[in-house]
Amino acid sequence: MRLVLQYSPRLQVLAGSLGYELLTGERFEEVVVVSEAQVGDAEQRRLRELAEAVGAGLRVEVLGDDLRAWASLELPGRVVLDITPGRKIYALILLQKCLKAGDCRARYLLVRDEARYGYRFFGYMPRWAFKFIEFHPELREVRVDVGGAREAYKHLRPPQPLRVVPETLHALVNLYSLSGAEYFEVEACGGQGTARVRVLVRDPVFDGWGETEEAWVGRGGCVLEPPPGSTVLAVSEDGAVAAFRAEVNGRPVYGVRFHPEAHHTRRGLVLLDNFLRLAGAVRGWGVEAYYHLALQELERYAGAPGRVVAAVSGGVDSATAALLARRVFGDRLVPVLVDHGLFREGEVEEVREELERAGLEPVYVDARERFLSKLEGLADCEERRRVIGEEFARVFDELMTEFRAGVFVQGTIYPDVVESGRPGGGRVKTHHNVAGLPTWFREKYAVLEPLRHLYKEEVRELARALGLPDYFLKRHPFPGPGLAARVVGPFNRRKLEVCRRATAIVEKVLRRRGLYDRVWQAFAVVGDDTWVGVKGGSRRHGLVVIVRVVESADAMTADYSRLPYEVLDEISGEITSSIDDVTMVAYAVTGKPPSTIEPC
């Protein structure tokens, strides 16, 4: 049997697909990678190692943009086809070929062809909920569509949004993604944001929902009339159809106007859970399974000569990655804490002590002046992130040479990958450990990222299983660029110190009030805006500090925390009285989307 993988240069996660084969125990005689663009050397090495692990050889075919080349591709013998589309027309061609083949099993493993924020993405393995972005008529698996399907349908003439569903398919379709006039009768209405959804019919998909619930509605038209023969299950407060159910070939097709995967949809995951139960989906995802897969990937480098360097910062991601690596590499592992001068108040000393308690005695590198001098005056956030990524690479390059290491471990997680996207489009922000890490570093060393396919909460679950202390589990997420991500406008040390002190006050007040562990993230932001104030009986122009406190489950979507007024008053009072340069404190009340959690 052959495994045929469609390669997407925009996402580069085919190794995850092969990782799934390791979990399921499937074996193949050959892995064939078909791509519209060249597959990088580092990715080819990774694919070759994983192909060998499933007992297969590797063949890479670059077909370019020539549709005739794709059309002439043969799928010989027994084939498992994994679709990871770059441009969807190629996926449709492959699916058509799979249908005509004598023994071909098609699977759709990847969420979308372009990384964008605002959604809880499904990556490459079946987690407890499947969150697919598109479904195609030829696929014979459970589908959950949460946006972007119109482009896939434009290749189907004439558009038939319901009749394309095969007998074996259960479908959950987001109406926003199908809201063109060619699919439903629509009219323009409202913008994106939370809306009240009223359940009219007690269908099993709404088990666990109250009569009225809040949900996140994306931009797009309102559906005025559902498909003929369907039942309206819920409406939104503007009177538009919020959910319907139709029967196709005796199978249910659900349509929802809102995004069930968004954090703002309070019972969205309950709805997804209900749908998967009704569809009889097999749920094979679990942190325990991922743990064994991650160890298998690390063990492939156990025979590499020299030491292994692991970047640690005190966050749960890097500490968990290092702890995993310690189990494979033992005393050969060298944890390294690089002080870039952008940590929170008192954080470096505290982190060094806690890492030592966790058995990860770090080598400390004081690189504060190297980073801060290069950041001085930089206003562009992406340029700052690039500079930080480049300087990190140079620091670690020196350390790799010192320790004669050829393997580098870091705690990249899935939201880092999604938000970094690809150059030229789909990028929310450059994460220093993904798009910000220079190509030359990845080509020079083997960069291992054992948590690359996990969300933050999944990392915490794995860390808990590994016995990592609560100190790491309960810390709020902190960006790799540190406080540089929270200084807006030209970077300078005055704003950095104000941001550092104000953030410490925000965290202190929340801990004192018993709220710190109830929120996802809490910090202060400082920009160039000033506000006239009175301090010491004199008129002053002081800085404006924006306090940001959010609630989230995975950082892909978030909502601002409704803190009590007295807590906000306490935070504001302490900041303005303790920091001489500040005359105004404001509170950020915008969710993600449309804003990101961090300002820069």
Coordinates of C-alpha atoms in Angstrom, one line a residue:
M1 CA 0.0 0.0 0.0
R2 CA 1.2 3.5 -0.8
L3 CA 0.6 6.7 1.2
V4 CA 0.2 9.7 -1.1
L5 CA 0.6 13.1 0.6
Q6 CA -0.3 16.4 -1.0
Y7 CA 2.3 18.9 0.2
S8 CA 1.4 22.5 1.0
P9 CA 4.4 24.9 1.0
R10 CA 2.2 27.3 3.0
L11 CA 1.9 25.0 6.0
Q12 CA 4.7 22.4 5.9
V13 CA 3.2 20.0 8.4
L14 CA 3.3 16.7 6.4
A15 CA 5.4 15.2 9.1
G16 CA 2.3 15.4 11.3
S17 CA 0.4 13.3 8.9
L18 CA 3.1 10.7 9.0
G19 CA 3.1 10.9 12.8
Y20 CA -0.5 9.9 12.6
E21 CA 0.5 6.7 10.8
L22 CA 2.9 5.9 13.7
L23 CA 0.0 6.2 16.1
T24 CA -2.4 4.0 14.1
G25 CA 0.3 1.4 13.3
E26 CA -0.2 1.5 9.5
R27 CA 2.7 0.5 7.3
F28 CA 3.3 1.4 3.7
E29 CA 5.7 0.3 1.0
E30 CA 6.2 3.8 -0.3
V31 CA 5.4 7.4 0.7
V32 CA 4.8 9.6 -2.3
V33 CA 4.8 13.4 -1.8
V34 CA 3.2 15.5 -4.5
S35 CA 3.7 19.2 -4.4
E36 CA 3.2 22.4 -6.3
A37 CA 6.5 23.8 -5.1
Q38 CA 9.9 22.6 -4.0
V39 CA 10.0 20.8 -0.7
G40 CA 12.8 22.2 1.5
D41 CA 15.8 20.1 2.5
A42 CA 14.9 20.2 6.2
E43 CA 11.4 19.0 5.5
Q44 CA 12.6 16.3 3.2
R45 CA 15.0 15.0 5.9
R46 CA 12.1 14.9 8.4
L47 CA 9.8 13.2 5.9
R48 CA 12.4 10.6 5.0
E49 CA 13.0 9.7 8.7
L50 CA 9.3 9.4 9.4
A51 CA 8.7 7.4 6.2
E52 CA 11.4 5.0 7.3
A53 CA 9.6 4.7 10.7
V54 CA 6.5 3.4 8.9
G55 CA 8.5 1.0 6.8
A56 CA 8.4 3.0 3.6
G57 CA 10.7 4.6 1.1
L58 CA 10.1 8.3 0.1
R59 CA 9.5 9.7 -3.4
V60 CA 8.9 13.5 -3.9
E61 CA 7.2 14.7 -7.1
V62 CA 7.2 18.5 -7.8
L63 CA 4.3 19.1 -10.3
G64 CA 4.4 22.9 -10.2
D65 CA 1.4 24.9 -11.4
D66 CA 0.8 22.8 -14.5
L67 CA -2.7 21.3 -14.3
R68 CA -1.8 18.8 -17.0
A69 CA 0.9 17.4 -14.8
W70 CA -1.5 17.0 -12.0
A71 CA -4.1 15.5 -14.3
S72 CA -1.6 12.9 -15.6
L73 CA -0.5 11.8 -12.2
E74 CA -1.2 8.1 -11.6
L75 CA -2.4 6.6 -8.2
P76 CA -1.2 3.0 -8.7
G77 CA -2.4 0.0 -6.6
R78 CA -3.8 0.4 -3.1
V79 CA -3.5 4.0 -2.0
V80 CA -4.2 6.1 1.1
L81 CA -4.6 9.7 0.0
D82 CA -4.0 12.5 2.5
I83 CA -5.2 15.9 1.3
T84 CA -3.3 18.9 2.6
P85 CA -4.3 21.5 0.0
G86 CA -2.3 24.5 -1.0
R87 CA -4.5 25.4 -3.9
K88 CA -7.8 23.6 -3.7
I89 CA -8.0 22.7 -7.4
Y90 CA -5.1 20.3 -7.0
A91 CA -7.0 18.7 -4.1
L92 CA -10.1 18.2 -6.2
I93 CA -8.0 16.6 -9.0
L94 CA -6.5 14.2 -6.5
L95 CA -9.8 13.4 -5.0
Q96 CA -11.3 12.7 -8.5
K97 CA -8.5 10.3 -9.2
C98 CA -9.0 8.6 -5.9
L99 CA -12.6 8.0 -6.7
K100 CA -11.7 6.4 -10.0
A101 CA -9.0 4.2 -8.5
G102 CA -9.8 0.7 -7.6
D103 CA -8.6 0.8 -4.0
C104 CA -8.2 4.4 -2.7
R105 CA -9.0 5.7 0.7
A106 CA -9.1 9.5 0.9
R107 CA -8.6 11.5 4.1
Y108 CA -8.6 15.2 4.7
L109 CA -6.2 15.9 7.5
L110 CA -5.5 19.7 7.4
V111 CA -7.7 22.6 8.2
R112 CA -7.0 25.1 5.5
D113 CA -4.5 26.3 3.0
E114 CA -3.7 29.6 4.6
A115 CA -2.9 30.2 8.3
R116 CA -5.2 32.9 9.7
Y117 CA -6.3 33.7 13.2
G118 CA -9.7 33.8 14.6
Y119 CA -10.5 30.1 14.6
R120 CA -9.6 27.2 16.7
F121 CA -7.7 25.3 14.1
F122 CA -7.6 21.5 13.6
G123 CA -4.1 20.3 12.7
Y124 CA -3.2 16.8 11.7
M125 CA -4.6 14.4 14.2
P126 CA -8.2 13.6 15.4
R127 CA -8.5 15.5 18.6
W128 CA -11.5 15.3 20.9
A129 CA -13.3 17.6 18.4
F130 CA -12.8 17.7 14.6
K131 CA -12.7 21.3 13.3
F132 CA -12.2 21.1 9.6
I133 CA -12.4 24.2 7.5
E134 CA -13.7 22.7 4.2
F135 CA -15.4 19.6 3.0
H136 CA -15.5 18.2 -0.5
P137 CA -18.3 16.1 -2.0
E138 CA -16.0 13.1 -2.6
L139 CA -14.9 12.8 1.0
R140 CA -16.4 10.0 3.0
E141 CA -15.7 11.2 6.5
V142 CA -17.2 13.3 9.2
R143 CA -16.9 17.0 8.3
V144 CA -17.1 20.1 10.4
D145 CA -16.8 23.2 8.3
V146 CA -16.0 26.5 10.1
G147 CA -15.5 28.8 7.2
G148 CA -13.9 29.3 3.8
A149 CA -15.8 26.7 1.7
R150 CA -17.0 29.0 -1.0
E151 CA -13.7 28.8 -2.9
A152 CA -13.9 25.0 -2.9
Y153 CA -17.4 25.1 -4.3
K154 CA -16.6 27.4 -7.2
H155 CA -15.0 24.4 -9.0
L156 CA -18.4 22.6 -8.9
R157 CA -20.8 23.5 -11.7
P158 CA -23.6 24.2 -11.1
P159 CA -23.4 25.0 -7.3
Q160 CA -25.4 22.4 -5.4
P161 CA -24.7 23.0 -1.7
L162 CA -26.8 20.1 -0.4
R163 CA -26.9 17.5 -3.2
V164 CA -23.1 17.2 -3.2
V165 CA -23.2 15.4 0.2
P166 CA -22.7 11.7 -0.2
E167 CA -24.7 9.0 1.7
T168 CA -22.0 8.4 4.3
L169 CA -21.4 12.0 5.2
H170 CA -22.6 13.9 8.2
A171 CA -22.0 17.6 7.8
L172 CA -21.9 20.6 10.0
V173 CA -21.6 23.7 7.8
N174 CA -21.0 27.3 8.8
L175 CA -23.5 29.4 6.9
Y176 CA -21.1 32.4 6.8
S177 CA -18.8 30.4 4.6
L178 CA -21.7 29.6 2.2
S179 CA -23.5 32.9 2.4
G180 CA -23.1 33.9 -1.3
A181 CA -26.3 34.5 -3.2
E182 CA -25.6 31.4 -5.3
Y183 CA -26.1 29.2 -2.3
F184 CA -28.8 30.8 -0.1
E185 CA -31.0 33.9 -0.2
V186 CA -29.0 36.4 1.8
E187 CA -28.9 40.1 2.6
A188 CA -26.2 42.2 4.2
C189 CA -26.5 42.5 7.9
G190 CA -24.4 43.6 10.9
G191 CA -20.7 43.0 11.5
Q192 CA -18.8 40.4 13.4
G193 CA -19.2 40.1 17.1
T194 CA -21.2 38.3 19.8
A195 CA -24.9 37.7 19.2
R196 CA -27.7 36.1 21.1
V197 CA -29.0 32.9 19.6
R198 CA -32.4 31.6 20.6
V199 CA -33.0 27.8 20.2
L200 CA -36.4 27.1 18.7
V201 CA -36.3 23.3 18.3
R202 CA -34.7 20.9 20.8
D203 CA -32.6 18.9 18.3
P204 CA -29.9 16.6 19.8
V205 CA -27.2 18.9 18.4
F206 CA -28.3 21.5 20.9
D207 CA -28.2 19.3 24.0
G208 CA -26.8 21.2 26.9
W209 CA -27.8 24.6 25.4
G210 CA -30.1 26.9 27.2
E211 CA -33.0 28.7 25.5
T212 CA -30.7 31.6 24.7
E213 CA -26.9 31.5 24.4
E214 CA -24.2 33.9 23.3
A215 CA -22.3 33.0 20.0
W216 CA -19.7 34.6 17.8
V217 CA -21.0 35.6 14.4
G218 CA -18.5 36.4 11.6
R219 CA -18.9 39.0 8.9
G220 CA -21.2 38.1 6.1
G221 CA -24.8 38.0 5.0
C222 CA -27.8 36.8 6.9
V223 CA -29.6 33.7 5.6
L224 CA -33.2 34.7 5.1
E225 CA -34.5 31.3 3.8
P226 CA -33.0 27.9 4.6
P227 CA -32.8 25.2 2.0
P228 CA -36.2 23.7 1.0
G229 CA -37.4 21.0 3.3
S230 CA -35.1 21.9 6.1
T231 CA -36.0 22.8 9.7
V232 CA -35.0 26.0 11.3
L233 CA -33.5 25.1 14.7
A234 CA -32.4 28.5 16.0
V235 CA -32.5 32.2 15.2
S236 CA -30.3 35.2 16.1
E237 CA -31.5 38.4 17.7
D238 CA -31.8 40.1 14.3
G239 CA -34.2 37.5 13.1
A240 CA -31.8 35.7 10.8
V241 CA -31.5 31.9 10.6
A242 CA -28.9 30.9 13.2
A243 CA -29.1 27.1 12.6
F244 CA -31.0 24.6 10.5
R245 CA -31.2 20.9 9.9
A246 CA -31.8 19.2 6.6
E247 CA -32.0 15.5 5.6
V248 CA -29.8 14.4 2.7
N249 CA -29.9 10.7 1.7
G250 CA -31.3 10.0 5.2
R251 CA -28.3 11.8 6.8
P252 CA -28.5 15.0 8.8
V253 CA -26.8 18.2 7.5
Y254 CA -26.6 21.0 10.0
G255 CA -26.0 24.6 9.1
V256 CA -25.0 27.2 11.7
R257 CA -24.5 31.0 11.3
F258 CA -22.2 31.3 14.2
H259 CA -18.7 29.9 14.8
P260 CA -19.0 27.0 17.4
E261 CA -15.2 26.8 17.6
A262 CA -14.7 30.4 18.8
H263 CA -14.1 31.1 22.5
H264 CA -16.9 33.7 22.4
T265 CA -19.5 31.0 21.6
R266 CA -20.0 29.9 25.2
R267 CA -21.4 26.5 24.4
G268 CA -19.8 26.0 21.0
L269 CA -17.7 23.1 22.0
V270 CA -20.8 21.4 23.5
L271 CA -22.4 21.7 20.1
L272 CA -19.4 20.2 18.4
D273 CA -19.3 17.4 20.9
N274 CA -23.0 16.7 20.3
F275 CA -22.4 16.6 16.5
L276 CA -19.5 14.2 16.7
R277 CA -21.5 11.9 18.9
L278 CA -24.4 12.0 16.5
A279 CA -22.0 11.3 13.6
G280 CA -20.4 8.4 15.4
A281 CA -17.0 9.9 15.0
V282 CA -14.0 7.9 16.4
R283 CA -11.9 10.1 18.6
G284 CA -8.3 8.9 18.7
W285 CA -6.6 12.0 20.0
G286 CA -5.1 12.2 23.4
V287 CA -2.1 13.7 25.1
E288 CA -0.9 10.2 26.2
A289 CA -0.7 9.2 22.5
Y290 CA 1.0 12.4 21.6
Y291 CA 3.6 11.9 24.4
H292 CA 4.7 8.5 22.9
L293 CA 4.8 10.1 19.4
A294 CA 6.9 13.0 20.6
L295 CA 9.3 10.6 22.3
Q296 CA 9.6 8.6 19.1
E297 CA 10.5 11.7 17.1
L298 CA 13.1 12.8 19.6
E299 CA 14.6 9.3 19.8
R300 CA 15.5 9.4 16.1
Y301 CA 18.2 11.9 17.1
A302 CA 19.4 10.0 20.1
G303 CA 22.5 8.9 18.2
A304 CA 23.5 12.4 17.1
P305 CA 27.0 13.2 18.3
G306 CA 27.7 15.9 20.8
R307 CA 25.5 17.7 23.3
V308 CA 21.8 18.8 22.8
V309 CA 20.9 22.4 23.6
A310 CA 17.4 23.3 24.7
A311 CA 16.1 26.8 24.9
V312 CA 14.2 27.5 28.2
S313 CA 12.5 30.7 29.3
G314 CA 10.5 29.6 32.4
G315 CA 7.3 29.2 30.4
V316 CA 5.4 25.9 30.4
D317 CA 6.1 25.3 26.7
S318 CA 9.9 25.5 26.8
A319 CA 10.1 23.7 30.2
T320 CA 7.9 20.8 28.9
A321 CA 9.9 20.5 25.7
A322 CA 13.1 20.4 27.7
L323 CA 11.7 17.8 30.1
L324 CA 10.7 15.6 27.2
A325 CA 14.1 16.0 25.7
R326 CA 15.8 15.2 29.1
R327 CA 14.0 11.8 29.0
V328 CA 15.6 10.9 25.7
F329 CA 19.0 12.7 25.8
G330 CA 19.7 12.5 29.6
D331 CA 22.7 14.4 30.8
R332 CA 23.7 15.3 27.2
L333 CA 20.9 17.9 27.3
V334 CA 22.0 21.5 28.1
P335 CA 19.1 23.8 29.1
V336 CA 20.0 27.4 28.3
L337 CA 18.2 30.5 29.6
V338 CA 19.0 33.6 27.6
D339 CA 18.3 36.9 29.3
H340 CA 17.3 39.3 26.6
G341 CA 16.4 42.1 29.0
L342 CA 12.7 41.8 28.2
F343 CA 11.5 39.6 31.0
R344 CA 9.0 40.6 33.7
E345 CA 10.0 42.1 37.0
G346 CA 12.1 39.6 39.1
E347 CA 11.4 36.9 36.6
V348 CA 14.9 35.8 35.7
E349 CA 16.0 35.0 39.3
E350 CA 12.7 33.2 40.0
V351 CA 12.8 31.1 36.8
R352 CA 16.4 30.0 37.4
E353 CA 15.4 28.7 40.9
E354 CA 12.3 26.9 39.6
L355 CA 14.1 25.3 36.7
E356 CA 16.7 23.9 39.0
R357 CA 13.9 22.5 41.2
A358 CA 12.4 20.8 38.2
G359 CA 15.8 19.2 37.4
L360 CA 16.6 21.5 34.5
E361 CA 19.7 23.4 35.8
P362 CA 20.0 26.1 33.1
V363 CA 23.1 27.7 31.7
Y364 CA 22.5 31.4 32.2
V365 CA 23.5 33.8 29.4
D366 CA 23.3 37.6 30.0
A367 CA 22.5 39.0 26.6
R368 CA 20.5 42.1 27.7
E369 CA 22.7 44.7 26.1
R370 CA 22.9 42.7 22.8
F371 CA 19.1 42.7 22.4
L372 CA 18.2 46.1 23.8
S373 CA 20.7 48.0 21.8
K374 CA 19.4 46.4 18.6
L375 CA 15.8 47.2 19.5
E376 CA 16.4 50.9 20.4
G377 CA 14.2 53.1 18.2
L378 CA 12.5 50.3 16.3
A379 CA 8.8 51.0 15.9
D380 CA 7.7 48.2 13.5
C381 CA 6.5 45.2 15.4
E382 CA 7.5 42.7 12.7
E383 CA 10.9 44.1 12.4
R384 CA 11.4 43.9 16.2
R385 CA 10.4 40.2 16.1
R386 CA 12.7 39.6 13.2
V387 CA 15.6 41.2 15.0
I388 CA 14.9 39.3 18.2
G389 CA 14.7 36.0 16.3
E390 CA 18.0 36.7 14.5
E391 CA 19.8 37.7 17.7
F392 CA 18.5 34.6 19.5
A393 CA 19.8 32.5 16.6
R394 CA 23.2 34.1 16.8
V395 CA 23.4 33.6 20.6
F396 CA 22.5 30.0 20.3
D397 CA 24.8 29.5 17.3
E398 CA 27.7 30.5 19.6
L399 CA 26.4 28.2 22.3
M400 CA 26.0 25.3 19.9
T401 CA 29.6 25.7 18.8
E402 CA 30.8 26.0 22.4
F403 CA 29.0 22.7 23.4
R404 CA 29.7 21.0 20.1
A405 CA 26.0 20.4 19.7
G406 CA 24.1 19.6 16.4
V407 CA 20.6 19.3 17.9
F408 CA 18.5 22.2 19.2
V409 CA 15.2 21.9 21.1
Q410 CA 12.6 24.6 21.5
G411 CA 9.1 24.9 22.8
T412 CA 7.2 26.0 19.7
I413 CA 3.4 25.3 20.0
Y414 CA 0.7 25.2 17.4
P415 CA -0.6 28.8 17.8
D416 CA 2.9 30.0 17.1
V417 CA 2.9 28.1 13.8
V418 CA -0.6 29.3 12.8
E419 CA 0.0 33.0 13.6
S420 CA 3.4 33.0 11.9
G421 CA 1.7 31.8 8.7
R422 CA 3.9 32.3 5.6
P423 CA 5.6 35.4 4.2
G424 CA 3.4 37.4 1.8
G425 CA 0.1 36.5 3.3
G426 CA -1.8 34.8 6.1
R427 CA 0.6 36.0 8.7
V428 CA -0.8 37.6 11.9
K429 CA 2.6 38.1 13.6
T430 CA 6.1 36.6 13.3
H431 CA 6.9 34.4 16.3
H432 CA 10.7 34.5 16.9
N433 CA 10.9 30.7 17.2
V434 CA 9.0 30.0 13.9
A435 CA 9.1 32.6 11.1
G436 CA 11.5 34.7 13.1
L437 CA 14.1 31.9 13.3
P438 CA 16.5 32.4 10.4
T439 CA 16.6 29.8 7.6
W440 CA 20.4 29.5 8.0
F441 CA 20.0 28.3 11.6
R442 CA 17.5 25.5 10.6
E443 CA 19.8 24.4 7.8
K444 CA 22.8 24.3 10.1
Y445 CA 21.2 22.4 13.0
A446 CA 18.5 19.9 13.6
V447 CA 15.7 22.0 15.2
L448 CA 13.4 19.8 17.2
E449 CA 10.0 21.1 18.3
P450 CA 8.2 18.3 20.1
L451 CA 5.2 20.4 21.1
R452 CA 4.6 21.9 17.6
H453 CA 1.2 20.4 17.2
L454 CA -0.3 21.2 20.7
Y455 CA -2.4 24.0 22.0
K456 CA -1.4 25.7 25.3
E457 CA -3.9 23.7 27.4
E458 CA -2.7 20.5 25.9
V459 CA 0.9 21.4 26.7
R460 CA -0.2 22.0 30.3
E461 CA -1.9 18.6 30.4
L462 CA 1.2 17.0 29.1
A463 CA 3.4 19.0 31.6
R464 CA 1.1 17.8 34.4
A465 CA 1.5 14.2 33.4
L466 CA 5.3 14.7 33.3
G467 CA 5.3 16.0 36.9
L468 CA 6.3 19.6 36.1
P469 CA 5.7 21.8 39.2
D470 CA 2.6 24.1 39.4
Y471 CA 4.8 27.1 39.1
F472 CA 5.1 26.4 35.3
L473 CA 1.5 25.1 34.9
K474 CA -0.1 28.2 36.4
R475 CA 2.0 30.9 34.8
H476 CA 0.3 33.1 32.3
P477 CA 1.5 32.8 28.7
F478 CA 4.3 35.2 27.9
P479 CA 5.4 36.1 24.4
G480 CA 8.9 35.0 23.1
P481 CA 9.8 38.6 22.4
G482 CA 8.9 39.4 26.0
L483 CA 7.9 42.9 26.9
A484 CA 9.0 44.1 23.4
A485 CA 5.6 42.8 22.3
R486 CA 3.9 45.2 24.7
V487 CA 5.7 48.4 23.9
V488 CA 4.0 50.3 21.1
G489 CA 5.8 52.8 18.9
P490 CA 9.5 53.4 18.8
F491 CA 11.1 51.1 21.4
N492 CA 13.0 52.8 24.2
R493 CA 14.1 51.7 27.7
R494 CA 11.9 54.3 29.5
K495 CA 8.7 52.7 28.1
L496 CA 10.1 49.2 28.7
E497 CA 10.6 49.9 32.4
V498 CA 7.1 51.5 32.7
C499 CA 5.6 48.4 31.0
R500 CA 7.6 46.1 33.3
R501 CA 6.5 47.9 36.5
A502 CA 2.9 48.2 35.4
T503 CA 2.6 44.6 34.5
A504 CA 4.0 43.6 37.9
I505 CA 1.2 45.7 39.5
V506 CA -1.5 44.1 37.4
E507 CA -0.4 40.6 38.3
K508 CA 0.0 41.5 42.0
V509 CA -3.5 42.9 42.3
L510 CA -5.1 39.9 40.5
R511 CA -3.2 37.5 42.8
R512 CA -4.3 39.5 45.9
R513 CA -7.9 39.4 44.7
G514 CA -7.8 35.6 43.8
L515 CA -8.3 36.3 40.1
Y516 CA -4.9 35.5 38.6
D517 CA -5.6 31.8 38.0
R518 CA -9.1 32.5 36.6
V519 CA -7.9 34.5 33.6
W520 CA -5.7 33.5 30.6
Q521 CA -3.4 36.5 30.5
A522 CA -3.0 39.9 32.3
F523 CA -0.5 42.6 31.5
A524 CA 0.1 46.3 30.8
V525 CA 0.8 48.0 27.4
V526 CA 2.7 51.3 27.0
G527 CA 2.8 53.4 23.8
D528 CA 3.5 57.0 22.9
D529 CA 0.2 58.5 23.9
T530 CA 0.3 61.0 26.7
W531 CA -2.4 62.5 29.0
V532 CA -2.3 65.7 30.9
G533 CA -2.4 65.0 34.6
V534 CA -1.7 66.6 38.0
K535 CA 1.0 65.1 40.2
G536 CA 2.5 66.7 43.2
G537 CA 0.3 69.8 42.7
S538 CA 1.8 70.4 39.2
R539 CA 0.6 69.9 35.7
R540 CA 2.2 66.9 34.0
H541 CA 2.2 65.2 30.6
G542 CA 2.4 61.5 31.5
L543 CA 2.1 58.2 29.6
V544 CA -1.1 56.2 29.1
V545 CA -1.0 52.6 30.3
I546 CA -3.5 50.2 28.8
V547 CA -4.3 47.2 31.0
R548 CA -5.2 44.0 29.1
V549 CA -6.8 41.0 30.8
V550 CA -8.3 38.2 28.7
E551 CA -10.0 34.9 29.0
S552 CA -9.3 32.1 26.5
A553 CA -8.9 28.4 26.0
D554 CA -6.3 28.2 23.4
A555 CA -5.2 31.8 22.4
M556 CA -6.7 31.4 19.0
T557 CA -9.7 33.4 20.1
A558 CA -10.1 35.4 23.3
D559 CA -12.5 37.8 25.1
Y560 CA -11.7 40.5 27.6
S561 CA -12.3 39.7 31.2
R562 CA -15.2 41.4 32.9
L563 CA -13.2 42.4 36.0
P564 CA -15.1 44.1 38.9
Y565 CA -14.9 47.9 38.9
E566 CA -13.2 47.9 42.3
V567 CA -10.4 45.7 40.9
L568 CA -9.9 48.0 38.0
D569 CA -9.9 50.9 40.4
E570 CA -7.2 49.3 42.5
I571 CA -5.0 48.5 39.5
S572 CA -5.3 52.0 38.2
G573 CA -4.6 53.6 41.6
E574 CA -1.5 51.6 42.2
I575 CA -0.1 52.2 38.7
T576 CA -0.6 56.0 38.8
S577 CA 0.7 56.3 42.3
S578 CA 3.7 54.0 41.9
I579 CA 4.9 55.0 38.5
D580 CA 5.7 58.7 38.2
D581 CA 5.6 58.7 34.4
V582 CA 2.0 57.5 34.2
T583 CA -1.0 59.8 34.4
M584 CA -3.8 57.7 32.8
V585 CA -4.8 54.0 32.9
A586 CA -7.2 52.5 30.4
Y587 CA -8.8 49.0 30.1
A588 CA -8.8 47.1 26.8
V589 CA -12.3 45.8 26.0
T590 CA -11.8 44.3 22.5
G591 CA -11.7 40.5 22.0
K592 CA -9.7 38.4 19.5
P593 CA -10.8 38.8 16.8
P594 CA -10.7 41.5 15.7
S595 CA -7.6 42.4 17.8
T596 CA -4.9 40.1 18.8
I597 CA -4.1 39.4 22.5
E598 CA -0.7 41.1 22.4
P599 CA -0.5 44.6 20.8
C600 CA 2.7 44.1 18.9

